[in-house]
PDB file of C-alpha atoms in Angstrom:
ATOM      1  CA  UNK A  77     -54.026  34.254  -0.614  1.00 74.00           C
ATOM      2  CA  UNK A  78     -52.847  30.934  -2.054  1.00 72.00           C
ATOM      3  CA  UNK A  79     -50.460  28.552  -0.284  1.00 73.00           C
ATOM      4  CA  UNK A  80     -49.241  25.092  -1.324  1.00 74.00           C
ATOM      5  CA  UNK A  81     -47.323  22.995   1.209  1.00 75.00           C
ATOM      6  CA  UNK A  82     -46.121  19.390   1.043  1.00 78.00           C
ATOM      7  CA  UNK A  83     -43.666  17.166   2.909  1.00 81.00           C
ATOM      8  CA  UNK A  84     -42.580  13.551   2.504  1.00 83.00           C
ATOM      9  CA  UNK A  85     -40.411  11.518   4.866  1.00 85.00           C
ATOM     10  CA  UNK A  86     -39.168   7.959   4.552  1.00 80.00           C
ATOM     11  CA  UNK A  87     -37.087   5.787   6.888  1.00 80.00           C
ATOM     12  CA  UNK A  88     -35.928   2.173   6.608  1.00 76.00           C
ATOM     13  CA  UNK A  89     -34.284   0.813   3.481  1.00 75.00           C
ATOM     14  CA  UNK A  90     -33.842   4.408   2.343  1.00 72.00           C
ATOM     15  CA  UNK A  91     -33.931   7.750   4.123  1.00 83.00           C
ATOM     16  CA  UNK A  92     -35.487  10.582   2.170  1.00 85.00           C
ATOM     17  CA  UNK A  93     -36.997  13.878   3.218  1.00 87.00           C
ATOM     18  CA  UNK A  94     -38.715  16.155   0.698  1.00 86.00           C
ATOM     19  CA  UNK A  95     -40.418  19.461   1.460  1.00 88.00           C
ATOM     20  CA  UNK A  96     -41.997  21.868  -1.000  1.00 85.00           C
ATOM     21  CA  UNK A  97     -43.766  25.173  -0.473  1.00 85.00           C
ATOM     22  CA  UNK A  98     -45.080  27.961  -2.674  1.00 84.00           C
ATOM     23  CA  UNK A  99     -47.610  30.715  -2.379  1.00 86.00           C
ATOM     24  CA  UNK A 100     -48.725  34.241  -3.066  1.00 88.00           C
ATOM     25  CA  UNK A 101     -50.453  36.781  -0.845  1.00 89.00           C
ATOM     26  CA  UNK A 102     -51.748  39.975  -2.371  1.00 92.00           C
ATOM     27  CA  UNK A 103     -54.016  42.921  -1.826  1.00 95.00           C
ATOM     28  CA  UNK A 104     -55.563  45.144  -4.507  1.00 94.00           C
ATOM     29  CA  UNK A 105     -56.932  48.526  -3.511  1.00 93.00           C
ATOM     30  CA  UNK A 106     -58.123  50.792  -6.309  1.00 90.00           C
ATOM     31  CA  UNK A 107     -54.916  51.506  -8.293  1.00 95.00           C
ATOM     32  CA  UNK A 108     -52.437  49.851  -5.935  1.00 97.00           C
ATOM     33  CA  UNK A 109     -51.586  46.132  -6.087  1.00 96.00           C
ATOM     34  CA  UNK A 110     -49.084  44.585  -3.650  1.00 97.00           C
ATOM     35  CA  UNK A 111     -48.018  40.902  -3.666  1.00 96.00           C
ATOM     36  CA  UNK A 112     -45.677  38.735  -1.650  1.00 95.00           C
ATOM     37  CA  UNK A 113     -44.573  35.674  -3.657  1.00 94.00           C
ATOM     38  CA  UNK A 114     -42.487  32.811  -2.291  1.00 92.00           C
ATOM     39  CA  UNK A 115     -41.376  29.288  -3.121  1.00 90.00           C
ATOM     40  CA  UNK A 116     -38.867  26.651  -2.127  1.00 90.00           C
ATOM     41  CA  UNK A 117     -37.933  22.984  -2.241  1.00 88.00           C
ATOM     42  CA  UNK A 118     -35.644  20.829  -0.106  1.00 88.00           C
ATOM     43  CA  UNK A 119     -34.562  17.222  -0.721  1.00 88.00           C
ATOM     44  CA  UNK A 120     -32.227  15.209   1.533  1.00 86.00           C
ATOM     45  CA  UNK A 121     -31.281  11.524   1.260  1.00 81.00           C
ATOM     46  CA  UNK A 122     -30.111  11.224   4.869  1.00 74.00           C
ATOM     47  CA  UNK A 123     -26.441  11.870   4.105  1.00 73.00           C
ATOM     48  CA  UNK A 124     -26.500  15.007   2.004  1.00 74.00           C
ATOM     49  CA  UNK A 125     -28.711  17.676   0.558  1.00 75.00           C
ATOM     50  CA  UNK A 126     -29.680  16.953  -3.062  1.00 74.00           C
ATOM     51  CA  UNK A 127     -31.853  20.018  -3.601  1.00 80.00           C
ATOM     52  CA  UNK A 128     -32.112  23.244  -1.642  1.00 84.00           C
ATOM     53  CA  UNK A 129     -33.701  26.236  -3.345  1.00 90.00           C
ATOM     54  CA  UNK A 130     -35.854  29.107  -2.151  1.00 93.00           C
ATOM     55  CA  UNK A 131     -36.942  32.598  -3.148  1.00 95.00           C
ATOM     56  CA  UNK A 132     -39.149  35.397  -1.902  1.00 96.00           C
ATOM     57  CA  UNK A 133     -40.291  38.461  -3.827  1.00 97.00           C
ATOM     58  CA  UNK A 134     -42.132  41.621  -2.814  1.00 97.00           C
ATOM     59  CA  UNK A 135     -43.871  43.162  -5.833  1.00 97.00           C
ATOM     60  CA  UNK A 136     -45.879  46.380  -6.162  1.00 97.00           C
ATOM     61  CA  UNK A 137     -47.808  47.726  -9.141  1.00 97.00           C
ATOM     62  CA  UNK A 138     -49.484  51.075  -9.744  1.00 97.00           C
ATOM     63  CA  UNK A 139     -52.403  50.909 -12.193  1.00 96.00           C
ATOM     64  CA  UNK A 140     -53.155  54.428 -13.513  1.00 95.00           C
ATOM     65  CA  UNK A 141     -55.543  53.135 -16.198  1.00 93.00           C
ATOM     66  CA  UNK A 142     -57.045  49.892 -17.455  1.00 91.00           C
ATOM     67  CA  UNK A 143     -54.520  47.738 -19.328  1.00 93.00           C
ATOM     68  CA  UNK A 144     -51.430  49.608 -18.104  1.00 97.00           C
ATOM     69  CA  UNK A 145     -49.460  49.194 -14.903  1.00 97.00           C
ATOM     70  CA  UNK A 146     -46.005  49.751 -13.486  1.00 97.00           C
ATOM     71  CA  UNK A 147     -44.085  47.073 -11.606  1.00 97.00           C
ATOM     72  CA  UNK A 148     -41.458  47.375  -8.884  1.00 97.00           C
ATOM     73  CA  UNK A 149     -39.896  44.413  -7.102  1.00 97.00           C
ATOM     74  CA  UNK A 150     -37.280  43.194  -4.657  1.00 98.00           C
ATOM     75  CA  UNK A 151     -36.315  39.502  -4.710  1.00 97.00           C
ATOM     76  CA  UNK A 152     -33.969  37.311  -2.686  1.00 97.00           C
ATOM     77  CA  UNK A 153     -32.979  33.852  -3.952  1.00 96.00           C
ATOM     78  CA  UNK A 154     -30.781  30.915  -2.960  1.00 94.00           C
ATOM     79  CA  UNK A 155     -30.273  27.742  -4.985  1.00 92.00           C
ATOM     80  CA  UNK A 156     -27.755  25.047  -4.111  1.00 89.00           C
ATOM     81  CA  UNK A 157     -28.134  23.322  -7.495  1.00 86.00           C
ATOM     82  CA  UNK A 158     -27.192  26.514  -9.358  1.00 89.00           C
ATOM     83  CA  UNK A 159     -24.295  27.182  -6.907  1.00 91.00           C
ATOM     84  CA  UNK A 160     -26.139  30.289  -5.715  1.00 92.00           C
ATOM     85  CA  UNK A 161     -25.321  31.304  -2.171  1.00 93.00           C
ATOM     86  CA  UNK A 162     -27.446  34.412  -2.692  1.00 95.00           C
ATOM     87  CA  UNK A 163     -28.937  36.501  -5.493  1.00 96.00           C
ATOM     88  CA  UNK A 164     -30.656  39.845  -4.935  1.00 97.00           C
ATOM     89  CA  UNK A 165     -32.739  41.573  -7.608  1.00 97.00           C
ATOM     90  CA  UNK A 166     -34.175  45.091  -7.491  1.00 98.00           C
ATOM     91  CA  UNK A 167     -36.073  46.378 -10.501  1.00 97.00           C
ATOM     92  CA  UNK A 168     -38.815  48.562 -11.999  1.00 98.00           C
ATOM     93  CA  UNK A 169     -40.670  48.805 -15.277  1.00 98.00           C
ATOM     94  CA  UNK A 170     -44.025  49.135 -17.031  1.00 98.00           C
ATOM     95  CA  UNK A 171     -46.440  46.638 -18.562  1.00 97.00           C
ATOM     96  CA  UNK A 172     -49.061  47.231 -21.271  1.00 97.00           C
ATOM     97  CA  UNK A 173     -51.902  44.943 -22.321  1.00 96.00           C
ATOM     98  CA  UNK A 174     -52.004  44.802 -26.126  1.00 96.00           C
ATOM     99  CA  UNK A 175     -54.711  42.154 -26.566  1.00 94.00           C
ATOM    100  CA  UNK A 176     -57.829  41.961 -24.444  1.00 90.00           C
ATOM    101  CA  UNK A 177     -60.714  39.675 -25.289  1.00 89.00           C
ATOM    102  CA  UNK A 178     -63.453  37.813 -23.502  1.00 89.00           C
ATOM    103  CA  UNK A 179     -61.259  34.722 -23.093  1.00 93.00           C
ATOM    104  CA  UNK A 180     -57.786  35.813 -24.250  1.00 96.00           C
ATOM    105  CA  UNK A 181     -55.342  38.485 -23.142  1.00 96.00           C
ATOM    106  CA  UNK A 182     -51.720  39.282 -23.936  1.00 97.00           C
ATOM    107  CA  UNK A 183     -49.477  41.898 -22.342  1.00 97.00           C
ATOM    108  CA  UNK A 184     -45.813  42.843 -22.572  1.00 98.00           C
ATOM    109  CA  UNK A 185     -43.547  44.792 -20.270  1.00 97.00           C
ATOM    110  CA  UNK A 186     -40.022  46.102 -20.019  1.00 98.00           C
ATOM    111  CA  UNK A 187     -37.795  47.685 -17.424  1.00 98.00           C
ATOM    112  CA  UNK A 188     -34.423  47.378 -15.743  1.00 98.00           C
ATOM    113  CA  UNK A 189     -33.067  45.613 -12.683  1.00 98.00           C
ATOM    114  CA  UNK A 190     -29.925  45.483 -10.592  1.00 98.00           C
ATOM    115  CA  UNK A 191     -28.495  42.051  -9.793  1.00 97.00           C
ATOM    116  CA  UNK A 192     -26.112  41.108  -6.982  1.00 96.00           C
ATOM    117  CA  UNK A 193     -25.062  37.451  -7.185  1.00 95.00           C
ATOM    118  CA  UNK A 194     -22.780  35.489  -4.863  1.00 95.00           C
ATOM    119  CA  UNK A 195     -21.756  31.922  -5.704  1.00 94.00           C
ATOM    120  CA  UNK A 196     -20.689  29.212  -3.266  1.00 91.00           C
ATOM    121  CA  UNK A 197     -16.885  29.321  -3.353  1.00 89.00           C
ATOM    122  CA  UNK A 198     -16.660  25.626  -2.412  1.00 87.00           C
ATOM    123  CA  UNK A 199     -18.964  24.546  -5.265  1.00 85.00           C
ATOM    124  CA  UNK A 200     -17.483  26.422  -8.236  1.00 87.00           C
ATOM    125  CA  UNK A 201     -14.343  25.731 -10.242  1.00 86.00           C
ATOM    126  CA  UNK A 202     -11.018  27.052  -8.854  1.00 87.00           C
ATOM    127  CA  UNK A 203     -10.426  30.624  -9.947  1.00 86.00           C
ATOM    128  CA  UNK A 204     -14.030  31.187 -11.039  1.00 90.00           C
ATOM    129  CA  UNK A 205     -15.444  34.546  -9.854  1.00 89.00           C
ATOM    130  CA  UNK A 206     -17.918  34.228  -6.996  1.00 92.00           C
ATOM    131  CA  UNK A 207     -19.144  37.851  -6.950  1.00 93.00           C
ATOM    132  CA  UNK A 208     -21.131  38.857 -10.032  1.00 91.00           C
ATOM    133  CA  UNK A 209     -22.951  42.202 -10.246  1.00 95.00           C
ATOM    134  CA  UNK A 210     -24.882  43.352 -13.319  1.00 96.00           C
ATOM    135  CA  UNK A 211     -27.588  45.618 -14.701  1.00 97.00           C
ATOM    136  CA  UNK A 212     -30.120  43.696 -16.767  1.00 98.00           C
ATOM    137  CA  UNK A 213     -33.231  44.378 -18.799  1.00 97.00           C
ATOM    138  CA  UNK A 214     -36.430  43.099 -17.170  1.00 97.00           C
ATOM    139  CA  UNK A 215     -38.638  42.064 -20.088  1.00 97.00           C
ATOM    140  CA  UNK A 216     -41.781  39.970 -19.728  1.00 97.00           C
ATOM    141  CA  UNK A 217     -44.722  38.696 -21.762  1.00 97.00           C
ATOM    142  CA  UNK A 218     -47.928  37.311 -20.235  1.00 97.00           C
ATOM    143  CA  UNK A 219     -50.475  35.233 -22.203  1.00 97.00           C
ATOM    144  CA  UNK A 220     -53.810  34.046 -20.777  1.00 96.00           C
ATOM    145  CA  UNK A 221     -56.510  32.004 -22.485  1.00 97.00           C
ATOM    146  CA  UNK A 222     -59.660  30.229 -21.355  1.00 95.00           C
ATOM    147  CA  UNK A 223     -61.421  27.805 -23.674  1.00 93.00           C
ATOM    148  CA  UNK A 224     -65.164  27.272 -23.937  1.00 91.00           C
ATOM    149  CA  UNK A 225     -64.733  24.016 -21.980  1.00 90.00           C
ATOM    150  CA  UNK A 226     -63.113  25.827 -19.049  1.00 90.00           C
ATOM    151  CA  UNK A 227     -59.473  24.898 -19.704  1.00 94.00           C
ATOM    152  CA  UNK A 228     -57.220  27.759 -18.583  1.00 93.00           C
ATOM    153  CA  UNK A 229     -53.749  28.493 -19.962  1.00 96.00           C
ATOM    154  CA  UNK A 230     -51.273  30.922 -18.425  1.00 95.00           C
ATOM    155  CA  UNK A 231     -47.795  31.448 -19.880  1.00 97.00           C
ATOM    156  CA  UNK A 232     -45.288  33.960 -18.477  1.00 96.00           C
ATOM    157  CA  UNK A 233     -41.977  34.582 -20.246  1.00 97.00           C
ATOM    158  CA  UNK A 234     -39.098  36.540 -18.676  1.00 97.00           C
ATOM    159  CA  UNK A 235     -36.133  37.660 -20.819  1.00 97.00           C
ATOM    160  CA  UNK A 236     -33.249  39.296 -18.928  1.00 97.00           C
ATOM    161  CA  UNK A 237     -30.106  40.165 -20.961  1.00 97.00           C
ATOM    162  CA  UNK A 238     -27.296  42.294 -19.567  1.00 96.00           C
ATOM    163  CA  UNK A 239     -27.115  45.833 -20.876  1.00 95.00           C
ATOM    164  CA  UNK A 240     -23.322  45.713 -21.271  1.00 94.00           C
ATOM    165  CA  UNK A 241     -23.145  42.124 -22.631  1.00 93.00           C
ATOM    166  CA  UNK A 242     -26.328  41.241 -24.501  1.00 94.00           C
ATOM    167  CA  UNK A 243     -25.266  37.618 -25.101  1.00 94.00           C
ATOM    168  CA  UNK A 244     -25.313  37.105 -21.323  1.00 96.00           C
ATOM    169  CA  UNK A 245     -28.988  36.208 -21.036  1.00 96.00           C
ATOM    170  CA  UNK A 246     -31.375  34.745 -18.479  1.00 95.00           C
ATOM    171  CA  UNK A 247     -34.647  33.291 -19.772  1.00 97.00           C
ATOM    172  CA  UNK A 248     -37.470  31.832 -17.695  1.00 96.00           C
ATOM    173  CA  UNK A 249     -40.722  30.489 -19.128  1.00 97.00           C
ATOM    174  CA  UNK A 250     -43.547  29.363 -16.829  1.00 94.00           C
ATOM    175  CA  UNK A 251     -46.476  27.497 -18.414  1.00 95.00           C
ATOM    176  CA  UNK A 252     -49.527  26.386 -16.477  1.00 92.00           C
ATOM    177  CA  UNK A 253     -52.622  24.565 -17.803  1.00 94.00           C
ATOM    178  CA  UNK A 254     -55.692  23.801 -15.701  1.00 90.00           C
ATOM    179  CA  UNK A 255     -58.382  21.281 -16.674  1.00 91.00           C
ATOM    180  CA  UNK A 256     -61.710  21.343 -14.767  1.00 89.00           C
ATOM    181  CA  UNK A 257     -62.901  17.915 -13.635  1.00 88.00           C
ATOM    182  CA  UNK A 258     -65.796  19.005 -11.425  1.00 86.00           C
ATOM    183  CA  UNK A 259     -66.793  22.348  -9.929  1.00 80.00           C
ATOM    184  CA  UNK A 260     -64.372  21.739  -7.053  1.00 78.00           C
ATOM    185  CA  UNK A 261     -61.628  19.609  -8.646  1.00 82.00           C
ATOM    186  CA  UNK A 262     -59.064  20.682 -11.249  1.00 83.00           C
ATOM    187  CA  UNK A 263     -56.220  18.820 -12.941  1.00 87.00           C
ATOM    188  CA  UNK A 264     -53.099  20.985 -13.201  1.00 86.00           C
ATOM    189  CA  UNK A 265     -50.103  20.685 -15.532  1.00 89.00           C
ATOM    190  CA  UNK A 266     -47.116  23.006 -15.328  1.00 89.00           C
ATOM    191  CA  UNK A 267     -43.740  23.342 -16.949  1.00 91.00           C
ATOM    192  CA  UNK A 268     -40.786  25.601 -16.181  1.00 92.00           C
ATOM    193  CA  UNK A 269     -37.908  26.155 -18.591  1.00 95.00           C
ATOM    194  CA  UNK A 270     -34.901  28.102 -17.373  1.00 94.00           C
ATOM    195  CA  UNK A 271     -31.892  29.070 -19.517  1.00 96.00           C
ATOM    196  CA  UNK A 272     -28.664  30.769 -18.475  1.00 95.00           C
ATOM    197  CA  UNK A 273     -26.259  31.402 -21.357  1.00 95.00           C
ATOM    198  CA  UNK A 274     -23.334  31.810 -18.923  1.00 92.00           C
ATOM    199  CA  UNK A 275     -23.845  29.330 -16.071  1.00 91.00           C
ATOM    200  CA  UNK A 276     -21.121  28.443 -13.554  1.00 88.00           C
ATOM    201  CA  UNK A 277     -18.612  25.880 -14.846  1.00 86.00           C
ATOM    202  CA  UNK A 278     -19.991  22.350 -14.862  1.00 86.00           C
ATOM    203  CA  UNK A 279     -23.655  23.332 -15.110  1.00 90.00           C
ATOM    204  CA  UNK A 280     -25.961  22.926 -18.106  1.00 93.00           C
ATOM    205  CA  UNK A 281     -27.416  26.013 -19.735  1.00 94.00           C
ATOM    206  CA  UNK A 282     -30.977  24.659 -19.586  1.00 95.00           C
ATOM    207  CA  UNK A 283     -33.191  23.374 -16.776  1.00 92.00           C
ATOM    208  CA  UNK A 284     -36.655  21.900 -17.344  1.00 91.00           C
ATOM    209  CA  UNK A 285     -39.197  21.003 -14.659  1.00 87.00           C
ATOM    210  CA  UNK A 286     -42.578  19.342 -15.336  1.00 87.00           C
ATOM    211  CA  UNK A 287     -45.309  18.868 -12.726  1.00 84.00           C
ATOM    212  CA  UNK A 288     -48.775  17.348 -12.658  1.00 82.00           C
ATOM    213  CA  UNK A 289     -51.251  17.550  -9.815  1.00 79.00           C
ATOM    214  CA  UNK A 290     -54.812  17.945  -8.595  1.00 77.00           C
ATOM    215  CA  UNK A 291     -56.225  21.149  -7.097  1.00 72.00           C
ATOM    216  CA  UNK A 292     -59.258  21.377  -4.825  1.00 69.00           C
ATOM    217  CA  UNK A 293     -61.317  24.537  -4.526  1.00 65.00           C
ATOM    218  CA  UNK A 294     -63.259  25.317  -1.350  1.00 61.00           C
ATOM    219  CA  UNK A 295     -65.818  28.103  -1.435  1.00 60.00           C
TER     220      UNK A 295
END
C-alpha cells in the first residue's frame, strides 16, 4: 500500500487551492495479483477551476509461470483539461519478460481494450462529436534498472492505436528515477509525456509533466 496526499491553500492577495492524491493498493497471493490504482489533481484560483483530473483503475494479473502474466483492467477517468467528462476503459492482454538480470529487466505486453469516451459538450467546438467509442490495442513496455550506487529507473510506455484507424494513437510514457540520499531519504524525479494524435479541437497533441520531490521511508 502506497498513498501520496498533498493540499495547499492560500488566501489574501490571491486565492488558490491545490490538492493532489495518488496511490496503489495491491495484494499478491501465489499466482494472483490484484491492484487498485488511483490518482487526481485539483487546482482552483477562487473564481474557477484551472485543473480537475482524476482516475481509478482496478487491475488483475494471473501469473502461470515466472516472467509471464496476463493483465485485465477496468479504468474510469475524468479530465477537465482534456475536455473529458468521462472515459471508461476495459481491456485484457498478456505480458512477457524478455530480459531479466540482477539489476535490469525488460518486458513487453499486448492486448485489446474497449474505450467509451464522452466529452464536455460546453467545452468542445460547435458540431464536434462528444461521444467517441473505439476498440484499441493495449501495448506496453516496462524497463527497470538499478545501478550499483542504488539509483533506480522505471520507465513504462503505453501505445494504444485504434484497430480501425491506426493513425489515431494514444501514447503515454511514465519515467521515474529515484536517488538514495540516506537509508530513509530518497530524491525522486518523474516525467510524464502524453500524446493524442486526434485531440479535441483547440488542444495540443502533446502534454508533458515534470516533478521533483523527496520520499521518506519508514520501516
